[in-house]
Coordinates of N, CA, C and O in Angstrom, one line a residue:
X1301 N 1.7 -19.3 0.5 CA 1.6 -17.9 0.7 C 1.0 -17.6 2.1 O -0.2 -18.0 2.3
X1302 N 1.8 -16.9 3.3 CA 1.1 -16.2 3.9 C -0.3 -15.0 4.0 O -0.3 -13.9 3.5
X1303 N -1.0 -15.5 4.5 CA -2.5 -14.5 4.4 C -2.3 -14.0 5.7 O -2.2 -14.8 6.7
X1304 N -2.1 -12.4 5.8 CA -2.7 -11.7 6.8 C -3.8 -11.1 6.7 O -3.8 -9.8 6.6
X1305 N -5.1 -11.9 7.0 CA -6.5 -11.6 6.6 C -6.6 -10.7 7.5 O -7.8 -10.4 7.6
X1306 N -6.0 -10.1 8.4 CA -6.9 -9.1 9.4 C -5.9 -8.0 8.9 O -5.7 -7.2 9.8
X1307 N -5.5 -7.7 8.0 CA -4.4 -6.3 7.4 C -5.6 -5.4 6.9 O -6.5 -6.0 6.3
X1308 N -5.8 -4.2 7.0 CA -6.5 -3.3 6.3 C -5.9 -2.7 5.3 O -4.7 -2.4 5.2
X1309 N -6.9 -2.6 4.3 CA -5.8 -2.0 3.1 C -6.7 -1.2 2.5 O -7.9 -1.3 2.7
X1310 N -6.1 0.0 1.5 CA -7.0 1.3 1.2 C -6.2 1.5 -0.1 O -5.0 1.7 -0.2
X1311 N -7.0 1.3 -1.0 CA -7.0 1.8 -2.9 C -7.5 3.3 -2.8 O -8.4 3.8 -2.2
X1312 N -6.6 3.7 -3.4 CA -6.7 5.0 -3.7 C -6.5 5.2 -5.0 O -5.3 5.1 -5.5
X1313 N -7.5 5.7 -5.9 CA -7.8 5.9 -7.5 C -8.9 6.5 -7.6 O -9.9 6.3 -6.9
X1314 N -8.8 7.8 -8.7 CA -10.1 8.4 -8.8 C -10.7 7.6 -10.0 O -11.8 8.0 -10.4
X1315 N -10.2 6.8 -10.4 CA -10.5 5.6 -11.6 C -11.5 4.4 -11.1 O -11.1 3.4 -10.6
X1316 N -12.6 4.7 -11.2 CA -13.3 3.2 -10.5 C -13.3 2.1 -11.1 O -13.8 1.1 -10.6
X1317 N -12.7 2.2 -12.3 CA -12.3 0.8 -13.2 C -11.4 -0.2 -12.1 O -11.5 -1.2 -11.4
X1318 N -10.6 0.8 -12.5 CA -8.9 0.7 -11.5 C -9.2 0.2 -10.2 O -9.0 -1.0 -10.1
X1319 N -9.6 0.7 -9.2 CA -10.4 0.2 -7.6 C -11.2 -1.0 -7.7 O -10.9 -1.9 -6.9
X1320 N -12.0 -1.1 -8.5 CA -12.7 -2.3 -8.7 C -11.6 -3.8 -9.0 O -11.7 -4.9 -8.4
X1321 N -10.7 -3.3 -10.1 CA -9.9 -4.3 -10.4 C -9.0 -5.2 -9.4 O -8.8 -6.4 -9.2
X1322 N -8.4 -3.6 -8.6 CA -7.5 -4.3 -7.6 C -8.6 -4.9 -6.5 O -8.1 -5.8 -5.7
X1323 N -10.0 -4.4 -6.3 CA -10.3 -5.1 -5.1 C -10.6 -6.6 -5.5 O -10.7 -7.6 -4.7
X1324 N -10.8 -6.6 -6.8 CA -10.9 -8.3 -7.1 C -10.1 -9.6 -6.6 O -10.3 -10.7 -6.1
X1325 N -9.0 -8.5 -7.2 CA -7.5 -9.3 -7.3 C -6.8 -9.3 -5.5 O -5.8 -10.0 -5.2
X1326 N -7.3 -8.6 -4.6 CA -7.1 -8.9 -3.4 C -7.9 -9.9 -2.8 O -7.5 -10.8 -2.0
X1327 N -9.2 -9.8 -3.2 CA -10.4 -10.5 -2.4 C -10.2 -11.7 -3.0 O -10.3 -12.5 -2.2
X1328 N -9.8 -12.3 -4.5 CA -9.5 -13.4 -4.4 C -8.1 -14.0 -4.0 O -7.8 -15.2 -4.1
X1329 N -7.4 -13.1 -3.5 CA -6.2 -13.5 -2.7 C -6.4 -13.8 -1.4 O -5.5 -14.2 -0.7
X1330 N -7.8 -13.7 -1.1 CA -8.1 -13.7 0.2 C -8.3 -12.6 1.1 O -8.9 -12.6 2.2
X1331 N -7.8 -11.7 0.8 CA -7.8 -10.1 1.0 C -9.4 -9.7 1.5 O -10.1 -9.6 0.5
X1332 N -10.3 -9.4 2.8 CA -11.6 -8.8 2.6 C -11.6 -7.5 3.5 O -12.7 -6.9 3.4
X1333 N -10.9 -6.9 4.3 CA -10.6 -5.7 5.3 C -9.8 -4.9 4.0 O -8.6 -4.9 3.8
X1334 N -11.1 -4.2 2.9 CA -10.7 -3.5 1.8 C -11.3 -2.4 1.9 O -12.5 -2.5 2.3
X1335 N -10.8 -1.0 1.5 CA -11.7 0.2 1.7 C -11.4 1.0 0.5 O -10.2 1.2 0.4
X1336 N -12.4 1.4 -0.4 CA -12.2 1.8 -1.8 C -12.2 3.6 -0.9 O -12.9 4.0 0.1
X1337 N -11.0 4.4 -2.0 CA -11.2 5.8 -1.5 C -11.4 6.4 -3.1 O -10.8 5.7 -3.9
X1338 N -12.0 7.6 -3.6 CA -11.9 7.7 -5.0 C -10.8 9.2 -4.9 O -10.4 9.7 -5.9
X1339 N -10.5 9.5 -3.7 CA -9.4 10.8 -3.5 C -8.1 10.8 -2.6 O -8.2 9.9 -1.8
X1340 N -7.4 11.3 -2.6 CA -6.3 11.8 -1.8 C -6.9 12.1 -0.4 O -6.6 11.5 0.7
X1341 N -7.7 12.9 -0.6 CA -8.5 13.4 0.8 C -9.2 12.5 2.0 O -9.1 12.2 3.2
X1342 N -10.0 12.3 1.1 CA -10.9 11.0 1.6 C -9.8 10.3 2.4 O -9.6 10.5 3.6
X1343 N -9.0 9.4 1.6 CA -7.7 8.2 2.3 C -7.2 8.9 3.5 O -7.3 8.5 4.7
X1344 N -6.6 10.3 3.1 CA -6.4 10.8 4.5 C -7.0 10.9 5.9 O -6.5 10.8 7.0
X1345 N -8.3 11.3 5.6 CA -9.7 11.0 6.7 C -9.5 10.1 7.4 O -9.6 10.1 8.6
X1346 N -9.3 9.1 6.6 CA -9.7 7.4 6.5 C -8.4 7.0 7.8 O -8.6 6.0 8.6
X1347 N -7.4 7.8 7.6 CA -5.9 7.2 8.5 C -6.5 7.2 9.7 O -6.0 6.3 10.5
X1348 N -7.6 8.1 10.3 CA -7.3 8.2 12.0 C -8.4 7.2 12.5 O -8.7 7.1 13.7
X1349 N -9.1 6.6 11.4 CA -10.5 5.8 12.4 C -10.1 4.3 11.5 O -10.5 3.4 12.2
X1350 N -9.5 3.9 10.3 CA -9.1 2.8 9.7 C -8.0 2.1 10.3 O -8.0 0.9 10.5
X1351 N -6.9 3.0 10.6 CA -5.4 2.4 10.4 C -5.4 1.2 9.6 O -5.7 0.0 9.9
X1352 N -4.9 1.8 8.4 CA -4.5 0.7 7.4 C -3.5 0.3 7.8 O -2.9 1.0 8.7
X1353 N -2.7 -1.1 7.1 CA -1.8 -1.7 7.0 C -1.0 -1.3 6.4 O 0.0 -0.8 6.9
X1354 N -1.3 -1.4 4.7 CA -0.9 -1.2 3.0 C -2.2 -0.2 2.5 O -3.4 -0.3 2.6
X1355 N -1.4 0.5 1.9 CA -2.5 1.6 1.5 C -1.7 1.2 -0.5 O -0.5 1.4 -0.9
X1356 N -2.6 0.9 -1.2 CA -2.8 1.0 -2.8 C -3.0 2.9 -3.6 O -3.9 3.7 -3.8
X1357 N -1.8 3.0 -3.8 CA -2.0 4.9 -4.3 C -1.7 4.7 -5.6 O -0.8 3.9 -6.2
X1358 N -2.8 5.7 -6.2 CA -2.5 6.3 -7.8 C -1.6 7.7 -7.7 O -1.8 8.7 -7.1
X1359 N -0.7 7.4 -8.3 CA 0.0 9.2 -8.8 C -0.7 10.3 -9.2 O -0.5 11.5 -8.8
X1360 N -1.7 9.8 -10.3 CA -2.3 11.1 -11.0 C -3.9 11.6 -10.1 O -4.8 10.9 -10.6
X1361 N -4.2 12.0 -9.7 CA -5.4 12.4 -9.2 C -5.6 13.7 -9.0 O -4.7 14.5 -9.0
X1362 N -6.7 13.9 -8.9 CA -7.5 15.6 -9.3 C -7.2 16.7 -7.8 O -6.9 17.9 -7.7
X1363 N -7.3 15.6 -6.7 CA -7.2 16.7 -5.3 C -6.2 17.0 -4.9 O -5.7 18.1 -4.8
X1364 N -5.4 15.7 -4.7 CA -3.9 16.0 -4.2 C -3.0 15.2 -5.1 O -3.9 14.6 -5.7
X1365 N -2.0 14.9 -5.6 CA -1.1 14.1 -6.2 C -0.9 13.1 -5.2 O -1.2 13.3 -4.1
X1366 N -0.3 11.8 -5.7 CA -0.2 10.6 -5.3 C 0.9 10.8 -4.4 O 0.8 10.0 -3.5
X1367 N 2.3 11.7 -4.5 CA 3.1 12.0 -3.9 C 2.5 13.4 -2.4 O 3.0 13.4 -1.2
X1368 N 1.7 14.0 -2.7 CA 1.5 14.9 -1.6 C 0.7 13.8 -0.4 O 1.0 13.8 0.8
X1369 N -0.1 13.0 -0.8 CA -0.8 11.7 0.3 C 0.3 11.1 0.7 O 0.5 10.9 1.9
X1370 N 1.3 10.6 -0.2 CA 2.6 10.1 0.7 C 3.1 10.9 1.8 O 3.5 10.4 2.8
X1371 N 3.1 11.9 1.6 CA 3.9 12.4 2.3 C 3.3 12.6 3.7 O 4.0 12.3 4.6
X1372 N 2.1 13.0 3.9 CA 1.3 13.1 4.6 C 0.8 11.8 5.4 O 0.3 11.8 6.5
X1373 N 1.2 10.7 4.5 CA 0.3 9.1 5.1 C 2.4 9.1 6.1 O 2.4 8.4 7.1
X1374 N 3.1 9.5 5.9 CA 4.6 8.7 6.3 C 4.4 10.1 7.9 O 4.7 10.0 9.1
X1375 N 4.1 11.0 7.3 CA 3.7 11.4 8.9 C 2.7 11.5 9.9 O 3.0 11.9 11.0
X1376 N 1.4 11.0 9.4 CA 0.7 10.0 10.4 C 0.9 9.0 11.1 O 0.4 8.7 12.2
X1377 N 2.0 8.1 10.0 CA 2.6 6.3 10.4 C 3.6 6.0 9.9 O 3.1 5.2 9.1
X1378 N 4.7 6.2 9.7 CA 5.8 6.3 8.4 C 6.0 4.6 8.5 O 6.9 4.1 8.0
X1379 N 5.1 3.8 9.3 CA 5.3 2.1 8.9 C 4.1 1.4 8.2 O 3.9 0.1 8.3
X1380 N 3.3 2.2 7.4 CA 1.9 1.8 6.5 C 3.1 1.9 5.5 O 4.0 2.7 5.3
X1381 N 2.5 0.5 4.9 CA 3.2 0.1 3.4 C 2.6 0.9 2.5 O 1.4 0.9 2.4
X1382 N 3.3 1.5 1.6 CA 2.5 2.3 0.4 C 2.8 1.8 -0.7 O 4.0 1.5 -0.8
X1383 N 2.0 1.6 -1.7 CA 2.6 1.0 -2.8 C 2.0 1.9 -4.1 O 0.8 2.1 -4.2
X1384 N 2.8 2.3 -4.9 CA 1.8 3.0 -6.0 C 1.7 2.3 -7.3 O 2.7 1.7 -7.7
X1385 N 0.5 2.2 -7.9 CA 0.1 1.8 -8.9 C -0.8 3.0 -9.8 O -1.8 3.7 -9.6
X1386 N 0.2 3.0 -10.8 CA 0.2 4.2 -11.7 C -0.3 4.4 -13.0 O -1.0 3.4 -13.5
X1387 N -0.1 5.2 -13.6 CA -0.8 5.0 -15.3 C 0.8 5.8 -16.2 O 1.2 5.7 -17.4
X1388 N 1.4 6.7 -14.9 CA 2.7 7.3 -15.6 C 3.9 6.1 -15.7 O 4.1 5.4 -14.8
X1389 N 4.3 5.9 -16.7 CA 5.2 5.2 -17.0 C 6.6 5.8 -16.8 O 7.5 5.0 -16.8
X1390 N 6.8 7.0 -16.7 CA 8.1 7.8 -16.2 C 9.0 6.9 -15.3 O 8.5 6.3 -14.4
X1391 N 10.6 6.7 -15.6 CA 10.9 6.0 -14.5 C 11.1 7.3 -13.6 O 11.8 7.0 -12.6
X1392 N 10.9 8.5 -13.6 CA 11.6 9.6 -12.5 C 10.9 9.5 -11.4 O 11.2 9.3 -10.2
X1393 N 9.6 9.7 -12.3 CA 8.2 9.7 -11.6 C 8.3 8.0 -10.3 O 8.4 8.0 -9.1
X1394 N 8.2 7.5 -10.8 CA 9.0 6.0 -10.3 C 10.1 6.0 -8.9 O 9.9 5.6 -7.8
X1395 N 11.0 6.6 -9.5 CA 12.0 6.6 -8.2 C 11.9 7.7 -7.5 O 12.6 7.7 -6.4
X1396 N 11.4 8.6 -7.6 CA 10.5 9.3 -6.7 C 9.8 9.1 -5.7 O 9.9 9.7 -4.7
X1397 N 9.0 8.3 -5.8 CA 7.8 7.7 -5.4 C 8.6 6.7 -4.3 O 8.3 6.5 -3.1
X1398 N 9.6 6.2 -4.8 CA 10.4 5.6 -4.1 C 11.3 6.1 -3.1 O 11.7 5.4 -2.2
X1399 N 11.7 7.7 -3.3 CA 12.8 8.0 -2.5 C 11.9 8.8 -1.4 O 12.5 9.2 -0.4
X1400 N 10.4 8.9 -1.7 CA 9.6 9.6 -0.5 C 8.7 8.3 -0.2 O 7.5 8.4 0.2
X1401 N 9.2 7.0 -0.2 CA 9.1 6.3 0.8 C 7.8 5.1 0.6 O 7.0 4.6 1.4
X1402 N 7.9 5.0 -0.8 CA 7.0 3.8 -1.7 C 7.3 2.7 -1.2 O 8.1 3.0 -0.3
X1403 N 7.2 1.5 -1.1 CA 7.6 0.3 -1.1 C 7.9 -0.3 -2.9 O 8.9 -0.8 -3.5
X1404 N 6.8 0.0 -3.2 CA 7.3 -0.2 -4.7 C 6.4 0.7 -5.8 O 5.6 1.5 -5.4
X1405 N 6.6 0.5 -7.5 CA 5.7 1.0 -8.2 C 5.6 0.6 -9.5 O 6.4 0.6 -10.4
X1406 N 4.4 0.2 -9.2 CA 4.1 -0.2 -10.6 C 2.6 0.4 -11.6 O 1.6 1.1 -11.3
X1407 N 3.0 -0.1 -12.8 CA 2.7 0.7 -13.8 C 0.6 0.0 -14.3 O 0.3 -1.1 -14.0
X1408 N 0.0 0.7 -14.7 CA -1.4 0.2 -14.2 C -1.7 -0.9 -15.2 O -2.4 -1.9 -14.9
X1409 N -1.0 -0.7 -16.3 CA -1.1 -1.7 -17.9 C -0.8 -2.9 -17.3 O -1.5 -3.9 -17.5
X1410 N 0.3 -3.0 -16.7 CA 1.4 -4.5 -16.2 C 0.6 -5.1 -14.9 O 1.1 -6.1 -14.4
X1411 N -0.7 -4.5 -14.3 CA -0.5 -5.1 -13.2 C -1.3 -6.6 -13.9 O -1.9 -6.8 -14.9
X1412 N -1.0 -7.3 -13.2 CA -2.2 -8.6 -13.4 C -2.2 -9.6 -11.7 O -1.5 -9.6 -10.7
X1413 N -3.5 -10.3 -11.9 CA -3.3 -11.3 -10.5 C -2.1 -11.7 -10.4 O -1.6 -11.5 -9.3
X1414 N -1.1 -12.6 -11.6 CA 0.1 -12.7 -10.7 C 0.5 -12.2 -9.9 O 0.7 -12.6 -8.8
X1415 N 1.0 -10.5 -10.7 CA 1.9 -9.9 -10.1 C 1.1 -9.2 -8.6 O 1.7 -8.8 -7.6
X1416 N -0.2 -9.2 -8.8 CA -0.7 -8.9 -7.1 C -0.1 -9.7 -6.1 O 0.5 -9.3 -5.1
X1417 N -0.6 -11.1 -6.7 CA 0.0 -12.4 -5.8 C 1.6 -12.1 -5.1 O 2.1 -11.9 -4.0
X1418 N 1.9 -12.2 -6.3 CA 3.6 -11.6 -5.8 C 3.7 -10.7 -4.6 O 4.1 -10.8 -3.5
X1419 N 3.1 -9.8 -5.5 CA 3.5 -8.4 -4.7 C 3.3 -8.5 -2.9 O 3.9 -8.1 -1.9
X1420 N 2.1 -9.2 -3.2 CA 1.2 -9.9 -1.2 C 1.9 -10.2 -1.1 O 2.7 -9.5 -0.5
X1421 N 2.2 -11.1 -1.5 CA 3.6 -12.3 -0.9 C 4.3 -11.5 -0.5 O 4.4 -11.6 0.7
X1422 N 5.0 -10.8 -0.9 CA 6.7 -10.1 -0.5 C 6.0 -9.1 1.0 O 6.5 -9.1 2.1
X1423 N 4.8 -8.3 0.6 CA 4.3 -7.8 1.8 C 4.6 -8.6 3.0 O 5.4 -8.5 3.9
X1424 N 3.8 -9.4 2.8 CA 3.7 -10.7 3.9 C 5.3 -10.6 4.4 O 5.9 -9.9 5.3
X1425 N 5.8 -11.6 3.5 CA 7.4 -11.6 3.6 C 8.1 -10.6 4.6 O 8.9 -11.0 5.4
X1426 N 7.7 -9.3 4.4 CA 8.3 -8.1 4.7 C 8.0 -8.4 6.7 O 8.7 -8.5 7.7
X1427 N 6.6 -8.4 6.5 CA 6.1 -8.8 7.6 C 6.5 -9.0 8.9 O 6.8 -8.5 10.0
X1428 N 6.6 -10.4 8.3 CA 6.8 -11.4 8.9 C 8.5 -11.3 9.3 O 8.6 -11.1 10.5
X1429 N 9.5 -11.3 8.7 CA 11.0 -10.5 8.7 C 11.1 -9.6 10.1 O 11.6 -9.9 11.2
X1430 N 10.1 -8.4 9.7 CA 10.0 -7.3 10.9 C 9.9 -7.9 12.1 O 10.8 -7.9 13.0
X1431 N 8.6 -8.6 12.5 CA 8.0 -9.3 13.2 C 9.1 -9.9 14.3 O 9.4 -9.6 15.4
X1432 N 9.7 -10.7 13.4 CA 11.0 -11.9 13.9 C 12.2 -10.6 14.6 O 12.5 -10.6 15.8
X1433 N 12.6 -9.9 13.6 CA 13.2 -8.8 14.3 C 13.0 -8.2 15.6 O 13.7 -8.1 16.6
X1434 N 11.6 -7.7 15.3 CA 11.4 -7.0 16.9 C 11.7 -8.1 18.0 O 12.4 -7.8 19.0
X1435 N 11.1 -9.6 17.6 CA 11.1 -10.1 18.7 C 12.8 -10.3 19.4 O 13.2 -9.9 20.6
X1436 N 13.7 -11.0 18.3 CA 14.9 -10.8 18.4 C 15.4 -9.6 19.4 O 15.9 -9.8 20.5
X1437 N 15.1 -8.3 19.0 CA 15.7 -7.4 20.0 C 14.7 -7.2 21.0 O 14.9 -6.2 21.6
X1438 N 13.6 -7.8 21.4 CA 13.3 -7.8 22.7 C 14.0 -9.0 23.4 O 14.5 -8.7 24.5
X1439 N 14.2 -10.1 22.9 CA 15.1 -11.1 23.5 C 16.2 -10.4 24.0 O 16.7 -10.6 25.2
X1440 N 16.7 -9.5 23.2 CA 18.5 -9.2 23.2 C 18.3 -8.3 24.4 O 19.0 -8.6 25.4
X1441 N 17.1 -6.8 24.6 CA 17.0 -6.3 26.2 C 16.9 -6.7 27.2 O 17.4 -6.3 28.3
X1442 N 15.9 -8.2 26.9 CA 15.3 -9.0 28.4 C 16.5 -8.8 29.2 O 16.7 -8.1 30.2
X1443 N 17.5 -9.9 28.1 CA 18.7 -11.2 28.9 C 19.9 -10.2 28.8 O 20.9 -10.9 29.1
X1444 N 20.2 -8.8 28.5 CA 21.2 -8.0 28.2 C 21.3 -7.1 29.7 O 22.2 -6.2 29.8

């Protein structure tokens, strides 16, 4: 598994159960550039002096919905990975979340460290992909 230990990352849950859980399950992934938010608002604050990497969103929350911070975090940086982790089990709610620009979404019951592990990984993955890409098309302007 790739570790990109210098990635910032921001949980977003008004649930402190929930926040706590995932920061476990990151930090022992190796994960420690973690910033717990308990609102929509707060996270938003947080975009112009943090710049996160991957930002961790809940759907249901009291200030803004999990979908209004999306929308808002994709026009600050529309290249922060967002991932939501939810308590709605709706698939609508789901592909929603997706069509305004989730990376993925999952449900709060199912998460466990595996599926954290996974989920890093494919981040990584994703990464790393892009990375190779850019360089590729800087090759291709140099010598073009």
């Amino acid at each position: 598994m790739l570790k990109n230990f210098a990635s910032t990352i921001f949980l977003v849950d008004d649930d402190e159960l929930s926040l706590t859980l995932y920061q476990q399950f990151l930090k022992q992934l190796g994960y420690t550039n973690i910033h717990l938010f308990y609102n929509g608002n707060d996270c938003l604050v947080g975009l112009d002096t943090l710049f996160p990497d991957i930002i961790f969103l809940d759907y249901n929350m009291e200030d803004l919905t999990g979908i209004e911070v999306l929308k808002q975090i994709r026009k600050f940086n529309p290249a922060i990975i967002v991932l939501f982790i939810s308590g709605q089990e709706d698939i609508d709610v789901a592909v929603n979340t997706m069509r305004q620009g989730a990376l993925d979404y999952m449900v709060k019951s199912s998460l466990t460290m595996d599926k954290m592990a996974k989920l890093m990984d494919r981040i990584e993955s994703l990464s790393v992909q892009e990375t190779a890409g850019e360089k590729k098309s800087l090759l291709r302007r140099l010598f073009s």
